[in-house]
XYZ file of C-alpha atoms in Angstrom:
638
model
C 67.888 72.962 113.624
C 68.535 71.958 117.276
C 66.824 68.591 116.640
C 69.034 67.029 119.336
C 67.246 69.207 121.925
C 63.751 68.071 120.995
C 62.108 66.856 124.203
C 58.698 66.457 125.797
C 56.452 69.505 125.099
C 58.678 70.763 122.274
C 56.725 72.465 119.476
C 57.313 70.973 116.036
C 56.126 71.435 112.495
C 54.368 68.315 111.145
C 52.778 68.305 107.681
C 52.687 72.137 107.630
C 50.880 72.402 110.955
C 51.815 72.640 114.620
C 52.292 69.580 116.811
C 53.617 68.961 120.315
C 55.958 66.166 121.419
C 54.338 64.202 124.227
C 56.780 61.335 124.617
C 59.795 59.529 123.165
C 59.976 55.858 122.262
C 63.508 54.843 121.240
C 64.368 56.605 118.027
C 60.784 57.778 117.515
C 58.693 60.566 119.003
C 55.025 60.470 119.944
C 53.401 63.727 118.844
C 49.921 65.231 119.322
C 48.373 67.294 116.551
C 45.025 68.651 115.414
C 43.330 66.544 112.723
C 40.232 68.740 112.403
C 39.944 72.345 113.661
C 36.888 73.577 115.518
C 34.157 75.025 113.286
C 31.978 78.161 113.665
C 28.919 75.874 113.806
C 30.042 74.464 117.134
C 31.942 71.327 116.211
C 34.866 70.777 118.538
C 38.433 70.308 117.393
C 39.649 66.751 116.927
C 43.154 65.691 117.941
C 45.282 62.691 117.086
C 48.568 61.093 118.028
C 51.288 59.653 115.818
C 54.729 58.137 116.201
C 57.211 59.866 113.896
C 60.909 59.854 113.103
C 63.088 62.908 113.615
C 63.194 63.565 109.861
C 59.376 63.683 109.703
C 59.176 66.882 111.807
C 60.929 70.258 112.045
C 61.599 71.845 115.439
C 59.843 75.172 115.973
C 60.761 75.568 119.654
C 62.494 73.341 122.226
C 59.745 74.147 124.738
C 58.289 73.440 127.043
C 54.967 74.782 125.791
C 51.801 74.997 127.911
C 49.698 72.758 125.631
C 48.920 72.165 121.971
C 45.617 74.016 122.409
C 47.377 77.151 123.660
C 49.986 76.942 120.867
C 47.249 76.825 118.225
C 45.121 79.523 119.907
C 47.906 82.074 120.489
C 47.446 85.451 118.729
C 49.076 88.874 119.057
C 47.437 91.881 117.382
C 50.628 93.937 117.698
C 52.671 91.455 115.670
C 51.781 93.031 112.295
C 53.454 96.261 113.331
C 56.443 94.363 114.743
C 56.793 92.473 111.486
C 56.770 95.627 109.351
C 59.191 97.440 111.669
C 61.564 94.482 111.572
C 61.376 94.263 107.764
C 62.173 97.978 107.413
C 64.994 97.695 109.951
C 66.593 94.785 108.138
C 66.221 96.477 104.761
C 67.753 99.712 105.975
C 70.921 97.959 107.128
C 73.245 97.053 104.223
C 74.662 94.131 106.198
C 71.237 92.465 106.532
C 69.242 93.794 103.531
C 69.883 90.842 101.238
C 70.748 88.207 103.811
C 68.529 85.272 104.825
C 67.299 85.209 108.394
C 66.268 82.336 110.663
C 62.997 82.162 112.579
C 64.799 82.600 115.900
C 66.857 85.558 114.686
C 63.723 87.245 113.375
C 62.030 86.765 116.762
C 65.063 88.266 118.471
C 64.805 91.375 116.244
C 61.020 91.704 116.490
C 60.161 90.555 120.042
C 63.384 90.101 121.923
C 63.088 86.330 121.708
C 60.665 83.492 120.899
C 58.489 81.699 123.481
C 57.214 78.177 122.938
C 53.495 79.038 122.983
C 53.945 81.770 120.349
C 56.290 79.844 118.008
C 53.555 78.542 115.671
C 51.888 81.966 115.483
C 55.135 83.756 114.582
C 56.138 81.120 112.043
C 52.729 80.937 110.286
C 52.444 84.741 110.237
C 55.835 85.028 108.567
C 54.915 82.387 105.978
C 51.680 84.210 105.139
C 53.245 87.669 104.920
C 54.269 88.906 101.441
C 57.450 90.574 102.756
C 59.164 87.277 103.598
C 59.664 84.044 101.677
C 60.350 80.686 103.320
C 63.318 78.928 101.705
C 62.008 75.613 100.378
C 65.495 74.174 99.962
C 66.410 74.990 103.566
C 63.075 73.565 104.741
C 63.997 70.215 103.153
C 67.066 70.207 105.393
C 65.010 70.971 108.497
C 65.940 74.669 108.660
C 63.432 77.527 108.971
C 65.164 80.213 106.911
C 63.440 83.259 105.368
C 64.516 85.713 102.685
C 63.185 89.218 102.199
C 61.241 89.912 99.014
C 61.742 92.971 96.811
C 59.054 95.624 96.556
C 58.192 94.422 93.049
C 57.604 90.903 94.356
C 55.543 92.219 97.261
C 53.356 94.296 94.947
C 52.733 91.282 92.709
C 51.694 89.137 95.686
C 49.439 91.868 97.068
C 47.807 92.290 93.675
C 47.238 88.554 93.423
C 45.750 88.464 96.927
C 43.518 91.427 96.102
C 42.264 89.749 92.968
C 41.561 86.571 94.907
C 39.616 88.442 97.590
C 37.671 90.491 95.032
C 37.476 87.801 92.357
C 33.750 88.041 91.677
C 33.737 91.835 91.705
C 36.658 92.002 89.245
C 35.156 89.337 86.979
C 31.770 91.083 86.918
C 33.466 94.313 85.783
C 35.409 92.388 83.130
C 32.270 90.740 81.735
C 30.613 94.168 81.578
C 33.539 95.544 79.556
C 33.492 92.442 77.357
C 29.809 92.887 76.536
C 30.473 96.498 75.571
C 33.389 95.414 73.363
C 35.833 97.689 75.201
C 38.390 95.622 77.057
C 41.093 97.190 79.179
C 44.143 95.732 77.437
C 46.552 94.306 78.395
C 45.028 93.832 81.851
C 41.970 91.955 80.569
C 44.013 89.712 78.278
C 44.553 87.171 81.061
C 40.805 86.716 81.439
C 40.547 85.973 77.724
C 42.950 83.052 77.962
C 40.020 80.715 78.535
C 38.314 82.036 75.372
C 41.543 81.478 73.436
C 41.727 77.892 74.695
C 38.153 77.332 73.544
C 38.786 78.936 70.129
C 41.780 76.621 69.684
C 39.686 73.540 70.624
C 41.707 72.925 73.769
C 38.561 73.035 75.928
C 34.974 71.995 75.248
C 33.215 74.917 76.965
C 33.782 78.595 77.668
C 32.523 80.078 80.922
C 33.415 83.569 79.724
C 31.304 83.290 76.556
C 28.396 81.924 78.562
C 28.571 84.777 81.100
C 28.812 87.341 78.291
C 25.749 85.855 76.576
C 27.721 84.836 73.463
C 27.031 81.584 71.634
C 29.627 78.946 72.464
C 31.028 78.220 69.022
C 34.668 78.380 68.020
C 33.750 80.830 65.257
C 32.114 83.216 67.763
C 35.127 82.879 70.049
C 37.443 83.581 67.103
C 35.462 86.706 66.179
C 35.432 87.942 69.780
C 39.207 87.554 70.056
C 39.696 89.610 66.904
C 37.091 92.240 67.833
C 38.688 92.773 71.250
C 42.229 92.946 69.878
C 43.475 89.786 71.583
C 44.094 88.221 68.179
C 45.080 89.849 64.936
C 43.046 88.846 61.882
C 46.159 87.064 60.573
C 46.115 84.569 63.481
C 45.952 81.038 62.045
C 44.221 78.746 64.589
C 43.757 75.674 62.401
C 46.893 73.590 63.091
C 46.319 73.948 66.841
C 42.626 73.117 66.486
C 43.567 69.819 64.888
C 46.171 69.095 67.552
C 49.292 69.934 65.538
C 52.324 71.875 66.664
C 53.878 74.609 64.524
C 57.238 73.018 65.401
C 58.833 69.995 63.768
C 59.352 66.732 65.648
C 62.074 66.967 68.298
C 63.224 63.323 68.480
C 66.660 63.150 66.860
C 67.496 60.423 64.327
C 71.230 60.868 64.525
C 73.636 60.218 61.663
C 72.957 57.550 59.043
C 74.013 54.174 60.522
C 76.875 52.274 58.925
C 75.641 49.273 56.926
C 76.403 47.438 53.714
C 75.067 49.286 50.655
C 75.254 48.766 46.913
C 77.356 51.416 45.172
C 75.309 52.738 42.240
C 77.466 54.018 39.399
C 74.964 56.314 37.673
C 74.014 59.865 38.682
C 70.380 60.266 39.770
C 68.294 63.450 39.587
C 66.221 64.857 42.427
C 63.728 67.098 40.640
C 61.438 69.308 42.749
C 59.745 72.680 42.863
C 61.918 75.688 43.551
C 60.448 76.009 47.045
C 61.264 72.409 48.059
C 63.654 71.971 50.994
C 63.266 68.241 51.661
C 64.203 66.288 48.495
C 63.344 62.656 49.191
C 63.339 61.038 45.741
C 65.659 60.874 42.730
C 65.362 59.120 39.368
C 67.698 57.690 36.758
C 67.687 55.313 33.747
C 70.740 53.108 33.206
C 69.796 51.865 29.721
C 67.920 48.843 31.058
C 66.260 49.742 34.330
C 64.370 52.689 35.756
C 65.846 53.508 39.155
C 63.833 55.380 41.754
C 65.977 56.240 44.773
C 64.166 57.184 47.976
C 65.473 58.735 51.207
C 66.147 56.080 53.842
C 65.168 57.314 57.337
C 63.828 53.835 58.099
C 67.475 52.813 58.513
C 67.335 54.656 61.858
C 63.637 54.589 62.793
C 62.812 51.240 64.374
C 59.142 50.137 64.639
C 57.590 51.294 67.930
C 60.608 53.415 68.864
C 59.941 56.876 70.310
C 60.626 58.417 66.891
C 58.275 55.974 65.179
C 55.433 56.564 67.655
C 55.844 60.353 67.397
C 55.801 60.152 63.580
C 52.679 57.970 63.710
C 50.961 60.601 65.854
C 51.668 63.266 63.223
C 50.903 61.063 60.222
C 52.609 63.411 57.806
C 54.577 66.619 57.564
C 52.175 69.526 57.961
C 52.752 72.032 55.180
C 51.234 75.451 55.820
C 52.138 78.862 54.360
C 54.043 79.755 57.538
C 56.393 76.810 56.914
C 56.674 73.068 57.426
C 56.003 71.259 60.699
C 57.930 68.084 59.921
C 56.989 64.530 60.794
C 60.663 63.824 61.467
C 63.111 66.251 63.062
C 64.379 69.214 61.068
C 68.009 68.193 61.518
C 67.507 64.824 59.809
C 67.307 66.467 56.373
C 71.057 67.045 56.313
C 71.786 63.316 56.638
C 68.734 61.700 55.029
C 67.449 64.000 52.261
C 68.875 63.269 48.805
C 71.394 65.474 47.044
C 72.422 67.598 50.020
C 75.749 65.736 50.317
C 78.159 64.304 47.743
C 76.858 60.772 48.385
C 73.314 59.969 49.450
C 72.087 56.758 51.097
C 68.812 55.466 49.711
C 66.341 52.633 49.528
C 66.241 52.089 45.778
C 63.660 50.499 43.477
C 65.104 48.990 40.305
C 62.224 48.599 37.858
C 62.212 46.614 34.619
C 59.482 47.616 32.149
C 58.521 46.278 28.739
C 58.066 48.379 25.603
C 54.562 49.322 26.730
C 55.836 50.456 30.149
C 54.275 47.431 31.871
C 56.300 46.486 34.942
C 58.041 43.136 34.499
C 60.107 43.129 37.665
C 60.959 45.287 40.680
C 63.873 44.758 43.066
C 64.690 46.685 46.229
C 68.226 47.562 47.394
C 69.987 49.578 50.067
C 72.208 51.860 48.017
C 74.684 54.697 47.988
C 74.138 57.042 45.047
C 75.284 60.395 43.728
C 72.312 62.750 43.393
C 72.133 65.970 41.415
C 69.308 68.399 42.268
C 67.239 70.204 39.607
C 64.114 72.324 39.639
C 61.217 71.350 37.380
C 62.067 74.295 35.161
C 65.705 73.218 34.834
C 64.664 69.638 34.066
C 62.279 70.931 31.411
C 65.110 72.801 29.760
C 67.235 69.619 29.760
C 64.566 67.088 28.774
C 66.313 66.240 25.519
C 69.657 65.592 27.243
C 71.032 62.002 27.181
C 70.435 61.671 30.934
C 66.813 62.890 31.083
C 65.369 62.045 27.653
C 64.888 58.316 28.454
C 63.022 59.259 31.642
C 60.614 61.502 29.741
C 60.027 58.746 27.170
C 59.336 56.172 29.902
C 56.942 58.572 31.626
C 54.981 59.250 28.413
C 54.585 55.533 27.770
C 53.504 54.877 31.344
C 50.937 57.662 31.233
C 49.545 56.245 27.971
C 49.368 52.778 29.534
C 47.442 54.074 32.521
C 45.067 56.114 30.360
C 44.329 52.996 28.311
C 43.452 51.373 31.624
C 40.908 54.181 32.324
C 43.131 56.258 34.618
C 41.577 59.602 35.499
C 43.537 62.744 34.657
C 42.362 65.925 36.338
C 44.007 69.306 35.864
C 43.157 71.946 38.446
C 45.059 75.126 39.328
C 47.602 75.132 42.150
C 49.142 78.111 43.912
C 52.053 78.702 46.246
C 51.342 80.843 49.307
C 54.078 82.593 51.286
C 53.749 84.651 54.460
C 56.345 87.144 55.648
C 56.978 86.253 59.297
C 57.544 89.867 60.335
C 54.969 91.862 58.360
C 52.438 89.014 57.762
C 52.236 90.160 54.156
C 50.864 87.345 51.998
C 51.900 86.446 48.450
C 49.892 84.064 46.261
C 51.587 82.852 43.086
C 50.327 80.265 40.557
C 52.484 77.137 40.373
C 53.818 76.832 36.858
C 53.508 73.284 35.505
C 55.941 71.583 33.119
C 56.139 68.186 31.498
C 58.899 67.490 34.023
C 56.240 67.575 36.764
C 54.378 64.794 34.953
C 57.605 62.864 34.342
C 58.427 62.745 38.062
C 54.816 61.909 38.933
C 54.881 58.941 36.521
C 58.179 57.682 37.955
C 56.736 57.861 41.459
C 53.639 55.955 40.328
C 55.868 53.254 38.815
C 57.832 53.047 42.064
C 54.615 52.722 44.064
C 53.264 50.071 41.704
C 56.565 48.196 41.670
C 56.868 48.236 45.471
C 53.293 46.977 45.869
C 53.944 44.125 43.431
C 57.192 43.276 45.232
C 55.411 43.186 48.604
C 52.538 41.068 47.275
C 54.895 38.631 45.535
C 56.906 38.154 48.732
C 53.838 38.103 51.039
C 54.973 41.163 52.990
C 52.186 42.877 55.004
C 52.143 46.293 53.382
C 50.175 49.610 53.301
C 48.402 49.160 49.962
C 46.522 52.155 48.519
C 43.384 51.561 46.453
C 40.499 53.506 44.949
C 37.202 52.371 43.490
C 36.337 53.381 39.944
C 34.255 56.556 39.583
C 30.977 56.696 37.699
C 31.143 59.625 35.265
C 28.115 61.134 33.488
C 27.923 60.561 29.726
C 28.719 64.127 28.702
C 31.575 65.689 30.636
C 32.253 69.297 29.614
C 35.664 70.572 28.581
C 37.958 72.873 30.554
C 37.738 73.667 34.257
C 34.091 72.641 34.409
C 34.995 69.174 33.152
C 37.777 68.759 35.697
C 35.410 69.784 38.489
C 32.763 67.340 37.249
C 35.320 64.531 37.455
C 36.372 65.546 40.980
C 32.766 65.290 42.165
C 32.610 61.682 40.923
C 35.879 60.463 42.418
C 35.768 57.956 45.290
C 37.891 58.317 48.411
C 41.166 56.435 48.382
C 41.651 53.683 50.936
C 44.795 52.553 52.792
C 44.856 48.983 54.069
C 46.816 45.749 54.134
C 44.854 44.071 51.321
C 45.895 44.954 47.747
C 43.180 46.208 45.407
C 43.157 48.196 42.133
C 43.675 51.937 42.189
C 41.177 52.943 39.521
C 42.098 56.619 39.600
C 45.679 55.797 38.621
C 44.745 52.904 36.355
C 46.984 50.339 38.100
C 46.219 46.957 39.692
C 48.622 47.333 42.636
C 49.750 50.512 44.323
C 51.410 51.820 47.463
C 53.018 55.111 48.411
C 56.726 54.603 49.118
C 58.396 57.748 47.785
C 58.142 60.130 50.752
C 59.236 58.438 54.013
C 60.592 61.747 55.322
C 57.115 63.242 55.297
C 54.480 60.445 55.167
C 54.127 57.836 57.896
C 52.586 55.191 55.608
C 55.690 55.456 53.389
C 57.925 55.103 56.449
C 56.097 51.903 57.495
C 56.469 50.538 53.966
C 60.217 51.164 54.095
C 60.509 49.493 57.500
C 58.831 46.375 56.100
C 60.929 46.304 52.928
C 64.190 46.803 54.821
C 63.317 44.073 57.330
C 62.511 41.680 54.487
C 65.691 42.245 52.472
C 67.806 42.009 55.642
C 66.104 38.799 56.738
C 64.773 40.345 59.937
C 61.313 40.109 61.510
C 58.576 41.931 59.602
C 55.402 43.244 61.205
C 52.405 40.924 60.870
C 49.072 41.948 59.344
C 47.432 42.960 62.622
C 50.408 45.093 63.628
C 50.440 46.710 60.202
C 46.695 47.368 60.227
C 46.905 49.111 63.606
C 49.780 51.342 62.508
C 48.326 52.107 59.085
C 44.974 53.127 60.621
C 46.596 55.391 63.234
C 48.931 57.043 60.749
C 46.195 57.539 58.153
C 43.836 59.147 60.702
C 46.533 61.615 61.725
C 47.369 62.280 58.075
C 43.736 63.095 57.242
C 43.621 65.575 60.145
C 46.866 67.176 58.938
C 45.471 67.586 55.421
C 42.383 69.320 56.824
C 44.559 71.640 58.906
C 46.692 72.388 55.832
C 43.694 73.070 53.587
C 42.032 75.361 56.126
C 45.347 77.155 56.732
C 45.711 77.778 52.993
C 42.197 79.208 52.854
C 42.904 81.381 55.894
C 45.929 82.993 54.273
C 44.137 83.424 50.955
C 41.470 85.415 52.799
C 44.173 87.480 54.496
C 45.634 88.090 51.028
C 42.248 89.304 49.777
C 41.943 91.642 52.759
C 45.409 93.022 52.039
C 44.607 93.482 48.323
C 40.947 94.574 48.215
C 41.206 96.228 44.781
C 42.468 93.201 42.868
C 40.312 91.855 40.030
C 40.420 88.151 39.140
C 39.420 86.016 36.169
C 36.848 83.405 37.158
C 35.239 80.542 35.239
C 31.803 78.997 35.756
C 32.295 75.324 36.706
C 28.943 74.179 38.162
C 25.380 75.116 39.066
C 23.315 74.639 42.190
C 19.719 75.689 41.653
C 19.786 79.346 40.635
C 23.358 79.806 41.862
C 26.570 79.338 39.893
C 29.925 78.105 41.192
C 33.024 79.876 39.864
C 36.688 78.902 39.937
C 39.332 81.607 40.371
C 42.525 79.960 39.019
C 44.878 82.696 40.252
C 43.787 81.935 43.826
C 42.861 78.248 43.452
C 39.599 79.281 45.083
C 35.918 78.628 44.405
C 33.043 80.991 45.087
C 29.295 80.803 44.654
C 27.411 83.664 42.987
C 23.733 83.783 43.817
C 20.970 84.108 41.209
C 23.362 83.822 38.281
C 22.069 80.762 36.437
C 22.157 82.575 33.062
C 25.876 81.758 32.718
C 27.314 78.938 30.627
C 29.854 76.401 31.866
C 33.435 77.676 31.432
C 32.141 81.216 30.827
C 34.675 83.764 32.033
C 33.860 86.758 34.247
C 35.865 89.324 36.231
C 35.375 89.210 40.008
C 36.378 91.466 42.869
C 36.263 90.749 46.588
C 33.507 92.636 48.361
C 33.443 91.107 51.866
C 35.536 88.700 53.957
C 34.633 86.998 57.238
C 37.827 85.280 58.255
C 36.322 83.590 61.318
C 33.966 81.410 59.249
C 36.223 81.398 56.175
C 33.662 83.083 53.968
C 34.331 85.523 51.138
C 31.833 87.286 48.901
C 32.802 88.321 45.384
C 30.951 90.618 43.020
C 31.081 90.788 39.236
C 33.075 93.746 37.948
């Protein structure tokens, strides 16, 4: 914009304020500008000088101006009317209504021209006025170009300015409405955003709760959001509270890389529940060996790659009734899950066992295998077939071996919870168990034991899983009460790089290797095994320990979020079905109170002053009260 005419006493824009050119030195200009305005307390303005290049300033007026002081002090009370008249004039003319306008052209319309001393005043007034918008892109090119805003945009800016000017007055009225429990929705919803952030554990304090005289707890915030209609009672805050997204990982694995793989001649069976969408293991017996084929995402996920680091941060796939938030991207299932294509690539464990199901040898191969998918129910119906019968026999022997080694078997109810995304209607259905469930579980245990032995034998740093032996009381009751008594005695499992017995499973070595699509510790194990069999560098013990600890911490948080989410939707289910009656069984006592298990819900509840019951005694219960914010439900005996 006329930069070639910039001379002494030209008015320029420098760092969003007015400056005056006082001299030229080669290709640079010496400018004078105000570094500190005068204050109402009597402090005088402070001025400074600076040499600048042409591109560092924008010409407001060629000049000459009287002085910088007069440029900064200039005011015109009639300009507001001129501005509005000009805006209306430009809007009324179809040829100019939607066209940008320069600072000089605006001055020509409004004042018949632009004088040097008034250039800063006109420019800054236009910038501050809601009717005009300074083009940022044009400003980058040194041009002062304005566009005219629509009435909708002007109203929004005026409302924002009003709220800023009357901020305390508006907030005081909001807090008054909040205390009375009668918010003006949706207008007040924006003020509740800070309460939402606190209820979701995104902030540590809530100014709004404090001003309203409400205790600063996430439960109180949750209740307030429901009471005021900001949240529906179906809102599940738990994944967010634990730092998890409802979306799956975004980092793409891409197609399975080309590499040499062993062609396996047999057909393997991926056997899962009917709701499973991510089959990552398949089993087969070839007459001599048990084969456990596992999905092979580690073929694409390199240690410390972006995908690996993101998976480590999640720890595991988060399964909640709304769906799965996957550790690896959703699209990878098509290429890496087993049985979704004619041929599946796998990391396979070939296990040799003796007649007592003791593992004699385990080898690990990169394979290509044909996988046939079955549900547990279908496998149960085919358990006497030539293909599946040997697997069931192996599993029975392995279970017997583990039980002889003091493995702990605990049977507790499990349910499947579904939530309709549109209506939020909840369904809770008991998971039906078959011997095929146990068969697959035993095969996975053998794979984990075999992999751990393989890693130990070959001195591969590995994520070993261990558990100390429980100390059971002498007389454990039968039924649900007995299972609960065992659970209370179980020790926490441990994941580390040093192998140790897993007493709960009754094995001397163990690792989890069968779910690398959904467990980070399994993915690390696969990375180590693949590096070893390919002759590449494996992670050392310190590197492994760091990764195992990070992944396990994230996994524990995910399990908490999943458990609390399940409870949340069970409570919603109870609220939606208040008349339902449930069978419950007494499983424990605490003083005068009795703890009951409701198998149909996989839920426990305490009944006060009911110590006249016997363990495993059955009663009929009905929900009487639910507080979803603290996850508390009260049942009464029917």
